[in-house]
Amino acid sequence: MSDKQSKTQGFQLKFRHVVVFLLISAVVLFICFRLSLKRRLNAEYARIRAQGYPVNARELDDFYSIPSDAKNGAEVVEDALIKKVTWSGDKADKLPVSGSVSFDTRTDILKGESLKLVAEYMEENREFLEMLYELRDYNYARYDTDLSRGFAATLEHLSPLKKAAETAMEESIYRTSIGETHNAIRSTETMFALGRTLSKEPTLISYLVKLAIDRMGAASLERTVNMCELDRKQLDRLNALVKSAKNSNVFSRAIAGERAFGMSAFRSQQDMVSVTGMPGPLYLLYAASGLKDKDELLYIDLVSMFLDASKKPFVQRNTAFRKAVRDTKNGVSVWNFGAYIIMPALSKVSDLSLEYLAQLDATKVGLAIEKYRLDKDRLPEKLADLTPTYLDEVPVDPFDGKPMKYLKKGDTNYVVYSIGKDGTDNGGTEPKGGALRSMYDVTFTVERP
């Protein structure tokens, strides 16, 4: 063998050794990468469980629980719904909330044929509404739904629940139209009680339905203040509703629930294929490569940021939510396919949550103004006049960190407002359509007829 052949064979042998070494190194690095991801995931699971939150859909179903000795308000709702009379056709279209007629729920009064129509509807639903009013004595509810099914779980009670709230609001409109203040307040209490039945249900869609119902309750309360002369005891009853609605961790539970749904989906080939539309063979490659675990870690991190933000003091939440939104936009792309598809629309829901809480605070201030007016026979010049007798302190607007705004409009009318998510003081302007639909404030308005 020539020296040249010997050198060539030696080079080839060394090359093969290098290739084998590189392959072994790549395998070792990949194994270390996968083990590192698994360790990090296990650590995240342990951290979440230590906080008392679920990490999968089965645990989420257990998380959705009420005390064993508590009365279940969901049973009251389900029994009442059996008695509900639902109209259809032209008669249904003429109802002021569930129908299609234009009706200002703050100041419009039912008259003539409209009044007769709604009176008939109320009479047909009298038993239904009386049964719902029993909810005021129930602090807990657990609807019959199986959250262990993950994203396949059905929440069939939500639509009937919202329709029940619409009927209660129609009753409130009817009662204020005929001057029955006591019964109008009862209707408002029913709406907030219906919303309260969703307080323990840990899903975003349930939270959004609760917001919709509570906003109907707040609108009914605002209407009652506009249309009726309320005494101190009645104002205290309404204030108790607002206080109870605000002092809850419903949004945090909803975020925790969505996180558990997502974590379950990452662990299930069937769920991931169903949710993402990813073909089975591609999913196997996605899982084997470690990209699935990497996406799950990103998903957990981002959703947890929103959860942490939702638990911060009220005045700090907007800043925390904004940071979570920025990090989500910067952190999730189509390259993080699983996280990109599964990530819930928490940025929009966080805005709605802040607006809802701001509306409750504006309502609380409005009720304090009414107490002041009752005692002094005039409106306060500024909100500071309400402290400490009628308010412990003037609530802070979560959108700018400043005190809530207040504008007098004559001797008896006024608006209390937050500047809302656009961050601009629009002078107490309410939502409009068209190009100006995003330029509005979150208001509590009194325009006495």
Short mmCIF file of C-alpha atoms in Angstrom, two decimals:
data_model
loop_
_atom_site.label_atom_id
_atom_site.label_comp_id
_atom_site.label_asym_id
_atom_site.label_seq_id
_atom_site.Cartn_x
_atom_site.Cartn_y
_atom_site.Cartn_z
CA MET A 1 0.00 0.00 0.00
CA SER A 2 1.39 3.32 -1.01
CA ASP A 3 1.87 6.20 1.38
CA LYS A 4 -0.84 8.11 -0.51
CA GLN A 5 -3.39 5.32 -0.05
CA SER A 6 -2.45 5.00 3.60
CA LYS A 7 -3.00 8.72 4.18
CA THR A 8 -6.34 8.59 2.35
CA GLN A 9 -7.58 5.70 4.47
CA GLY A 10 -6.40 7.46 7.62
CA PHE A 11 -8.28 10.61 6.63
CA GLN A 12 -11.44 8.65 5.86
CA LEU A 13 -11.22 6.89 9.21
CA LYS A 14 -10.81 10.17 11.06
CA PHE A 15 -13.69 11.67 9.07
CA ARG A 16 -15.94 8.77 10.02
CA HIS A 17 -14.93 9.19 13.65
CA VAL A 18 -15.76 12.89 13.48
CA VAL A 19 -19.13 12.18 11.87
CA VAL A 20 -19.94 9.52 14.47
CA PHE A 21 -18.84 11.88 17.25
CA LEU A 22 -20.99 14.68 15.86
CA LEU A 23 -23.98 12.38 15.49
CA ILE A 24 -23.58 11.06 19.01
CA SER A 25 -23.16 14.62 20.29
CA ALA A 26 -26.29 15.72 18.43
CA VAL A 27 -28.25 12.80 19.91
CA VAL A 28 -26.95 13.57 23.39
CA LEU A 29 -27.77 17.26 23.00
CA PHE A 30 -31.24 16.43 21.71
CA ILE A 31 -31.85 14.06 24.63
CA CYS A 32 -30.65 16.77 27.02
CA PHE A 33 -32.93 19.26 25.28
CA ARG A 34 -35.94 16.96 25.62
CA LEU A 35 -35.15 16.12 29.23
CA SER A 36 -34.72 19.80 30.02
CA LEU A 37 -38.14 20.55 28.52
CA LYS A 38 -39.70 17.72 30.52
CA ARG A 39 -38.10 18.95 33.74
CA ARG A 40 -39.30 22.49 33.10
CA LEU A 41 -42.81 21.28 32.30
CA ASN A 42 -42.93 19.14 35.44
CA ALA A 43 -41.73 22.13 37.47
CA GLU A 44 -44.49 24.29 35.96
CA TYR A 45 -47.09 21.65 36.71
CA ALA A 46 -45.89 21.45 40.31
CA ARG A 47 -45.89 25.25 40.65
CA ILE A 48 -49.45 25.57 39.31
CA ARG A 49 -50.75 22.77 41.53
CA ALA A 50 -49.05 24.36 44.55
CA GLN A 51 -51.06 27.52 43.84
CA GLY A 52 -54.26 25.49 44.00
CA TYR A 53 -54.99 25.57 40.28
CA PRO A 54 -55.67 22.67 37.87
CA VAL A 55 -53.22 21.52 35.20
CA ASN A 56 -55.59 19.46 33.07
CA ALA A 57 -59.27 19.17 32.24
CA ARG A 58 -59.91 16.37 34.73
CA GLU A 59 -58.53 18.47 37.57
CA LEU A 60 -60.48 21.46 36.22
CA ASP A 61 -63.75 19.56 36.57
CA ASP A 62 -62.88 18.91 40.23
CA PHE A 63 -61.83 22.56 40.62
CA TYR A 64 -65.35 23.58 39.57
CA SER A 65 -66.94 22.69 42.88
CA ILE A 66 -69.05 24.13 45.66
CA PRO A 67 -69.15 23.18 49.36
CA SER A 68 -70.92 19.87 49.90
CA ASP A 69 -73.40 21.43 52.32
CA ALA A 70 -74.15 24.47 50.11
CA LYS A 71 -77.47 25.01 48.37
CA ASN A 72 -76.96 24.79 44.61
CA GLY A 73 -78.39 27.82 42.81
CA ALA A 74 -78.05 26.05 39.47
CA GLU A 75 -80.91 23.77 40.48
CA VAL A 76 -83.14 26.79 41.07
CA VAL A 77 -82.32 28.13 37.61
CA GLU A 78 -82.93 24.78 35.93
CA ASP A 79 -86.28 24.32 37.69
CA ALA A 80 -87.33 27.88 36.84
CA LEU A 81 -86.42 27.51 33.17
CA ILE A 82 -88.96 24.72 32.87
CA LYS A 83 -91.63 27.31 33.68
CA LYS A 84 -90.33 29.98 31.30
CA VAL A 85 -92.70 31.04 28.53
CA THR A 86 -90.92 32.04 25.33
CA TRP A 87 -92.63 34.02 22.62
CA SER A 88 -91.84 33.96 18.93
CA GLY A 89 -92.76 35.96 15.85
CA ASP A 90 -94.06 39.54 15.90
CA LYS A 91 -94.88 39.56 19.60
CA ALA A 92 -91.35 38.53 20.54
CA ASP A 93 -89.87 41.19 18.24
CA LYS A 94 -91.75 43.91 20.13
CA LEU A 95 -90.21 43.10 23.52
CA PRO A 96 -87.82 45.85 24.74
CA VAL A 97 -84.69 43.74 25.41
CA SER A 98 -84.94 40.36 23.69
CA GLY A 99 -86.87 41.83 20.76
CA SER A 100 -85.72 44.00 17.89
CA VAL A 101 -87.42 47.30 18.75
CA SER A 102 -85.29 50.34 19.53
CA PHE A 103 -85.60 51.10 23.24
CA ASP A 104 -83.47 53.25 25.55
CA THR A 105 -83.25 51.09 28.65
CA ARG A 106 -82.29 54.08 30.81
CA THR A 107 -85.16 56.51 30.30
CA ASP A 108 -87.76 55.16 27.86
CA ILE A 109 -91.14 54.31 29.39
CA LEU A 110 -93.46 51.59 28.16
CA LYS A 111 -96.76 53.07 27.03
CA GLY A 112 -99.97 52.04 25.31
CA GLU A 113 -99.79 48.81 23.36
CA SER A 114 -96.14 48.24 24.30
CA LEU A 115 -97.04 48.41 27.99
CA LYS A 116 -99.94 45.97 27.51
CA LEU A 117 -97.73 43.60 25.55
CA VAL A 118 -94.99 43.48 28.18
CA ALA A 119 -97.57 43.22 30.97
CA GLU A 120 -98.95 40.13 29.24
CA TYR A 121 -95.45 38.67 28.91
CA MET A 122 -94.73 39.33 32.58
CA GLU A 123 -97.97 37.68 33.64
CA GLU A 124 -97.19 34.57 31.59
CA ASN A 125 -93.73 34.41 33.18
CA ARG A 126 -94.78 35.31 36.72
CA GLU A 127 -94.03 31.87 38.17
CA PHE A 128 -90.70 31.74 36.34
CA LEU A 129 -89.62 35.15 37.70
CA GLU A 130 -90.77 34.35 41.24
CA MET A 131 -88.68 31.18 41.21
CA LEU A 132 -85.65 33.10 39.96
CA TYR A 133 -85.99 35.66 42.73
CA GLU A 134 -85.21 32.87 45.22
CA LEU A 135 -81.63 32.99 43.91
CA ARG A 136 -80.92 35.99 46.15
CA ASP A 137 -80.48 33.49 49.03
CA TYR A 138 -78.00 31.31 47.12
CA ASN A 139 -74.27 32.01 47.19
CA TYR A 140 -73.10 28.99 45.20
CA ALA A 141 -73.95 27.24 41.96
CA ARG A 142 -72.54 24.32 40.00
CA TYR A 143 -74.14 23.54 36.65
CA ASP A 144 -74.24 19.98 35.33
CA THR A 145 -71.42 20.11 32.83
CA ASP A 146 -68.39 17.86 32.41
CA LEU A 147 -65.28 20.02 32.06
CA SER A 148 -63.06 16.93 32.00
CA ARG A 149 -63.88 16.73 28.28
CA GLY A 150 -61.62 19.71 27.71
CA PHE A 151 -62.35 21.81 24.65
CA ALA A 152 -65.17 19.36 23.83
CA ALA A 153 -67.05 20.30 27.02
CA THR A 154 -70.54 21.67 26.41
CA LEU A 155 -71.98 24.64 28.30
CA GLU A 156 -75.59 24.36 27.22
CA HIS A 157 -76.91 26.33 30.20
CA LEU A 158 -75.28 29.61 29.16
CA SER A 159 -77.70 30.66 26.42
CA PRO A 160 -80.87 29.98 28.48
CA LEU A 161 -79.25 31.77 31.42
CA LYS A 162 -78.65 34.90 29.36
CA LYS A 163 -82.22 34.78 28.03
CA ALA A 164 -83.49 34.49 31.60
CA ALA A 165 -81.57 37.67 32.46
CA GLU A 166 -83.15 39.42 29.46
CA THR A 167 -86.60 38.54 30.78
CA ALA A 168 -85.64 39.85 34.23
CA MET A 169 -84.49 43.10 32.64
CA GLU A 170 -87.76 43.38 30.75
CA GLU A 171 -89.51 42.98 34.07
CA SER A 172 -87.38 45.81 35.50
CA ILE A 173 -88.35 48.06 32.59
CA TYR A 174 -91.99 47.16 33.09
CA ARG A 175 -91.90 47.77 36.84
CA THR A 176 -90.23 51.17 36.54
CA SER A 177 -92.71 52.13 33.81
CA ILE A 178 -95.64 51.57 36.17
CA GLY A 179 -93.89 53.04 39.22
CA GLU A 180 -93.24 49.82 41.16
CA THR A 181 -89.85 50.69 42.63
CA HIS A 182 -89.68 47.72 45.01
CA ASN A 183 -90.32 45.19 42.25
CA ALA A 184 -87.88 46.97 39.92
CA ILE A 185 -85.16 46.51 42.54
CA ARG A 186 -86.14 42.85 42.89
CA SER A 187 -85.66 42.40 39.15
CA THR A 188 -82.20 43.98 39.37
CA GLU A 189 -81.33 41.65 42.24
CA THR A 190 -82.43 38.73 40.09
CA MET A 191 -80.07 39.72 37.29
CA PHE A 192 -77.06 39.98 39.58
CA ALA A 193 -78.07 36.68 41.22
CA LEU A 194 -78.16 35.00 37.80
CA GLY A 195 -74.68 36.32 37.07
CA ARG A 196 -73.49 35.10 40.46
CA THR A 197 -74.40 31.51 39.53
CA LEU A 198 -71.47 31.63 37.08
CA SER A 199 -68.94 32.92 39.61
CA LYS A 200 -67.39 29.50 40.15
CA GLU A 201 -67.54 28.32 36.54
CA PRO A 202 -63.92 28.49 35.35
CA THR A 203 -64.16 29.13 31.61
CA LEU A 204 -63.76 32.31 29.59
CA ILE A 205 -67.08 31.92 27.78
CA SER A 206 -68.85 31.55 31.14
CA TYR A 207 -67.07 34.68 32.36
CA LEU A 208 -68.16 36.62 29.28
CA VAL A 209 -71.77 35.56 29.79
CA LYS A 210 -71.54 36.61 33.44
CA LEU A 211 -70.23 40.02 32.31
CA ALA A 212 -73.15 40.37 29.89
CA ILE A 213 -75.67 39.48 32.61
CA ASP A 214 -74.07 41.75 35.21
CA ARG A 215 -74.02 44.60 32.71
CA MET A 216 -77.74 44.10 32.22
CA GLY A 217 -78.05 44.30 35.99
CA ALA A 218 -76.00 47.51 36.07
CA ALA A 219 -78.14 49.01 33.28
CA SER A 220 -81.27 48.05 35.19
CA LEU A 221 -79.86 49.66 38.33
CA GLU A 222 -79.02 52.83 36.40
CA ARG A 223 -82.55 52.90 35.00
CA THR A 224 -84.05 52.50 38.47
CA VAL A 225 -82.02 55.46 39.76
CA ASN A 226 -83.16 57.53 36.78
CA MET A 227 -86.84 56.62 36.98
CA CYS A 228 -87.53 56.21 40.70
CA GLU A 229 -87.10 58.16 43.91
CA LEU A 230 -85.12 55.81 46.15
CA ASP A 231 -84.80 55.91 49.91
CA ARG A 232 -81.62 55.17 51.85
CA LYS A 233 -82.53 51.52 52.45
CA GLN A 234 -83.17 50.93 48.76
CA LEU A 235 -79.88 52.59 47.80
CA ASP A 236 -78.08 50.37 50.29
CA ARG A 237 -79.70 47.28 48.71
CA LEU A 238 -78.44 48.31 45.30
CA ASN A 239 -75.00 49.16 46.64
CA ALA A 240 -74.74 45.68 48.17
CA LEU A 241 -75.26 44.20 44.69
CA VAL A 242 -72.42 46.26 43.24
CA LYS A 243 -70.08 45.43 46.11
CA SER A 244 -70.76 41.71 45.82
CA ALA A 245 -70.25 41.73 42.04
CA LYS A 246 -66.87 43.44 42.31
CA ASN A 247 -65.46 41.50 45.24
CA SER A 248 -64.83 38.26 43.39
CA ASN A 249 -62.01 36.43 41.61
CA VAL A 250 -64.12 35.25 38.69
CA PHE A 251 -61.74 36.41 35.94
CA SER A 252 -58.77 34.72 37.63
CA ARG A 253 -60.68 31.44 37.80
CA ALA A 254 -61.67 31.75 34.14
CA ILE A 255 -58.05 32.29 33.07
CA ALA A 256 -56.92 29.35 35.20
CA GLY A 257 -59.60 27.22 33.56
CA GLU A 258 -58.54 28.16 30.04
CA ARG A 259 -54.93 27.39 30.95
CA ALA A 260 -55.95 23.93 32.14
CA PHE A 261 -57.94 23.34 28.93
CA GLY A 262 -54.90 24.28 26.86
CA MET A 263 -52.51 22.15 28.91
CA SER A 264 -54.82 19.17 28.45
CA ALA A 265 -54.92 19.76 24.71
CA PHE A 266 -51.12 19.76 24.51
CA ARG A 267 -51.16 16.35 26.20
CA SER A 268 -53.73 14.82 23.86
CA GLN A 269 -53.01 13.94 20.24
CA GLN A 270 -56.75 13.81 19.54
CA ASP A 271 -57.33 17.28 20.98
CA MET A 272 -54.34 18.85 19.23
CA VAL A 273 -55.31 17.35 15.88
CA SER A 274 -58.90 18.50 16.40
CA VAL A 275 -58.07 22.04 17.57
CA THR A 276 -55.18 22.81 15.22
CA GLY A 277 -56.19 20.78 12.17
CA MET A 278 -52.70 19.25 12.19
CA PRO A 279 -52.49 15.86 10.39
CA GLY A 280 -51.68 12.93 12.67
CA PRO A 281 -48.21 12.17 11.22
CA LEU A 282 -47.23 15.83 11.46
CA TYR A 283 -48.37 15.87 15.09
CA LEU A 284 -46.12 12.89 15.86
CA LEU A 285 -43.16 14.75 14.38
CA TYR A 286 -44.18 17.92 16.24
CA ALA A 287 -44.30 16.00 19.53
CA ALA A 288 -41.13 13.97 18.97
CA SER A 289 -39.10 17.05 18.06
CA GLY A 290 -39.80 18.72 21.39
CA LEU A 291 -41.55 21.64 19.72
CA LYS A 292 -44.83 20.65 21.36
CA ASP A 293 -43.33 20.83 24.84
CA LYS A 294 -41.61 24.10 23.95
CA ASP A 295 -44.92 25.56 22.78
CA GLU A 296 -46.68 24.34 25.91
CA LEU A 297 -44.10 26.09 28.10
CA LEU A 298 -44.63 29.30 26.14
CA TYR A 299 -48.40 28.90 26.43
CA ILE A 300 -48.22 28.36 30.19
CA ASP A 301 -45.91 31.34 30.64
CA LEU A 302 -48.09 33.75 28.66
CA VAL A 303 -51.44 32.67 30.11
CA SER A 304 -49.92 32.78 33.60
CA MET A 305 -48.92 36.40 32.99
CA PHE A 306 -52.58 37.29 32.43
CA LEU A 307 -53.57 35.28 35.51
CA ASP A 308 -51.01 37.10 37.66
CA ALA A 309 -52.18 40.45 36.24
CA SER A 310 -55.80 39.65 37.09
CA LYS A 311 -54.87 39.26 40.76
CA LYS A 312 -52.99 42.53 41.11
CA PRO A 313 -54.51 45.51 42.92
CA PHE A 314 -57.16 47.14 40.77
CA VAL A 315 -55.11 50.23 39.90
CA GLN A 316 -52.15 48.11 38.72
CA ARG A 317 -54.06 45.72 36.49
CA ASN A 318 -54.20 47.81 33.33
CA THR A 319 -50.40 48.19 33.25
CA ALA A 320 -49.94 44.49 33.98
CA PHE A 321 -52.45 43.48 31.30
CA ARG A 322 -50.78 45.77 28.75
CA LYS A 323 -47.42 44.12 29.44
CA ALA A 324 -48.97 40.68 29.07
CA VAL A 325 -50.52 41.73 25.75
CA ARG A 326 -47.16 43.04 24.45
CA ASP A 327 -45.35 39.89 25.54
CA THR A 328 -47.99 37.74 23.86
CA LYS A 329 -47.69 39.65 20.58
CA ASN A 330 -43.89 39.43 20.71
CA GLY A 331 -43.76 35.85 21.94
CA VAL A 332 -46.33 34.00 19.84
CA SER A 333 -46.11 33.57 16.08
CA VAL A 334 -46.97 30.93 13.52
CA TRP A 335 -43.61 29.34 14.36
CA ASN A 336 -45.07 28.51 17.78
CA PHE A 337 -47.90 26.73 16.04
CA GLY A 338 -49.54 25.04 19.01
CA ALA A 339 -49.42 28.10 21.28
CA TYR A 340 -50.52 30.32 18.39
CA ILE A 341 -53.67 28.26 17.78
CA ILE A 342 -54.62 27.48 21.38
CA MET A 343 -53.85 30.86 22.97
CA PRO A 344 -57.19 32.41 24.06
CA ALA A 345 -58.09 36.03 23.22
CA LEU A 346 -57.11 37.26 26.67
CA SER A 347 -56.15 40.75 25.51
CA LYS A 348 -59.75 41.53 24.51
CA VAL A 349 -61.26 39.87 27.55
CA SER A 350 -58.90 41.74 29.89
CA ASP A 351 -60.15 45.05 28.44
CA LEU A 352 -63.74 43.93 28.99
CA SER A 353 -62.88 42.91 32.54
CA LEU A 354 -61.41 46.32 33.35
CA GLU A 355 -64.35 48.13 31.76
CA TYR A 356 -66.75 45.99 33.77
CA LEU A 357 -64.96 46.75 37.04
CA ALA A 358 -64.78 50.44 36.14
CA GLN A 359 -68.52 50.40 35.45
CA LEU A 360 -69.18 48.89 38.86
CA ASP A 361 -67.07 51.61 40.49
CA ALA A 362 -68.86 54.34 38.54
CA THR A 363 -72.16 52.82 39.68
CA LYS A 364 -70.96 52.75 43.29
CA VAL A 365 -70.09 56.44 43.07
CA GLY A 366 -73.47 57.19 41.50
CA LEU A 367 -75.25 55.51 44.42
CA ALA A 368 -73.13 57.54 46.85
CA ILE A 369 -74.16 60.71 45.01
CA GLU A 370 -77.80 59.69 45.39
CA LYS A 371 -77.34 59.26 49.14
CA TYR A 372 -75.69 62.69 49.30
CA ARG A 373 -78.55 64.22 47.30
CA LEU A 374 -81.06 62.56 49.59
CA ASP A 375 -79.42 64.12 52.66
CA LYS A 376 -78.42 67.52 51.24
CA ASP A 377 -81.12 68.04 48.60
CA ARG A 378 -78.42 68.92 46.06
CA LEU A 379 -75.62 67.29 44.10
CA PRO A 380 -72.03 67.40 45.35
CA GLU A 381 -69.74 69.89 43.64
CA LYS A 382 -66.96 67.34 43.45
CA LEU A 383 -66.50 63.68 44.29
CA ALA A 384 -64.25 64.53 47.23
CA ASP A 385 -67.38 65.89 48.94
CA LEU A 386 -68.60 62.29 49.25
CA THR A 387 -65.72 61.16 51.47
CA PRO A 388 -65.71 59.82 54.09
CA THR A 389 -69.46 59.85 54.83
CA TYR A 390 -70.72 58.34 51.57
CA LEU A 391 -67.51 56.83 50.16
CA ASP A 392 -64.39 55.65 51.95
CA GLU A 393 -62.43 57.07 49.04
CA VAL A 394 -63.01 58.12 45.44
CA PRO A 395 -62.33 55.07 43.24
CA VAL A 396 -59.36 55.21 40.91
CA ASP A 397 -59.88 54.83 37.19
CA PRO A 398 -57.93 51.69 36.17
CA PHE A 399 -57.23 53.13 32.73
CA ASP A 400 -55.27 56.22 33.84
CA GLY A 401 -54.65 55.77 37.55
CA LYS A 402 -56.52 58.98 38.39
CA PRO A 403 -59.77 59.44 40.35
CA MET A 404 -63.06 58.74 38.58
CA LYS A 405 -64.45 61.71 36.64
CA TYR A 406 -67.66 63.55 37.49
CA LEU A 407 -69.68 66.08 35.52
CA LYS A 408 -72.76 67.86 36.79
CA LYS A 409 -75.48 68.47 34.22
CA GLY A 410 -77.85 70.86 35.93
CA ASP A 411 -79.31 70.56 39.41
CA THR A 412 -80.18 66.85 39.39
CA ASN A 413 -78.38 65.23 36.46
CA TYR A 414 -74.78 64.07 36.19
CA VAL A 415 -72.39 61.51 34.80
CA VAL A 416 -69.66 59.56 36.61
CA TYR A 417 -67.18 57.92 34.30
CA SER A 418 -63.92 56.15 33.57
CA ILE A 419 -62.02 57.12 30.41
CA GLY A 420 -62.13 53.53 29.14
CA LYS A 421 -59.70 51.46 27.13
CA ASP A 422 -58.95 54.16 24.53
CA GLY A 423 -57.17 56.11 27.28
CA THR A 424 -58.85 59.36 26.24
CA ASP A 425 -61.20 61.51 28.29
CA ASN A 426 -64.22 61.88 26.01
CA GLY A 427 -66.22 63.91 28.52
CA GLY A 428 -68.51 61.08 29.59
CA THR A 429 -69.44 60.11 26.04
CA GLU A 430 -71.25 56.80 25.74
CA PRO A 431 -70.60 54.21 23.00
CA LYS A 432 -71.69 55.17 19.49
CA GLY A 433 -71.74 53.42 16.17
CA GLY A 434 -69.75 54.16 13.05
CA ALA A 435 -66.26 55.65 13.01
CA LEU A 436 -66.60 56.87 16.62
CA ARG A 437 -67.47 53.48 18.09
CA SER A 438 -64.10 53.19 19.87
CA MET A 439 -64.21 56.72 21.34
CA TYR A 440 -66.27 56.35 24.48
CA ASP A 441 -66.09 56.39 28.26
CA VAL A 442 -67.48 53.93 30.80
CA THR A 443 -70.35 55.77 32.42
CA PHE A 444 -73.02 55.91 35.07
CA THR A 445 -75.45 58.59 33.91
CA VAL A 446 -78.49 60.15 35.54
CA GLU A 447 -80.86 62.06 33.24
CA ARG A 448 -84.04 62.46 35.21
CA PRO A 449 -87.12 63.04 33.07
#
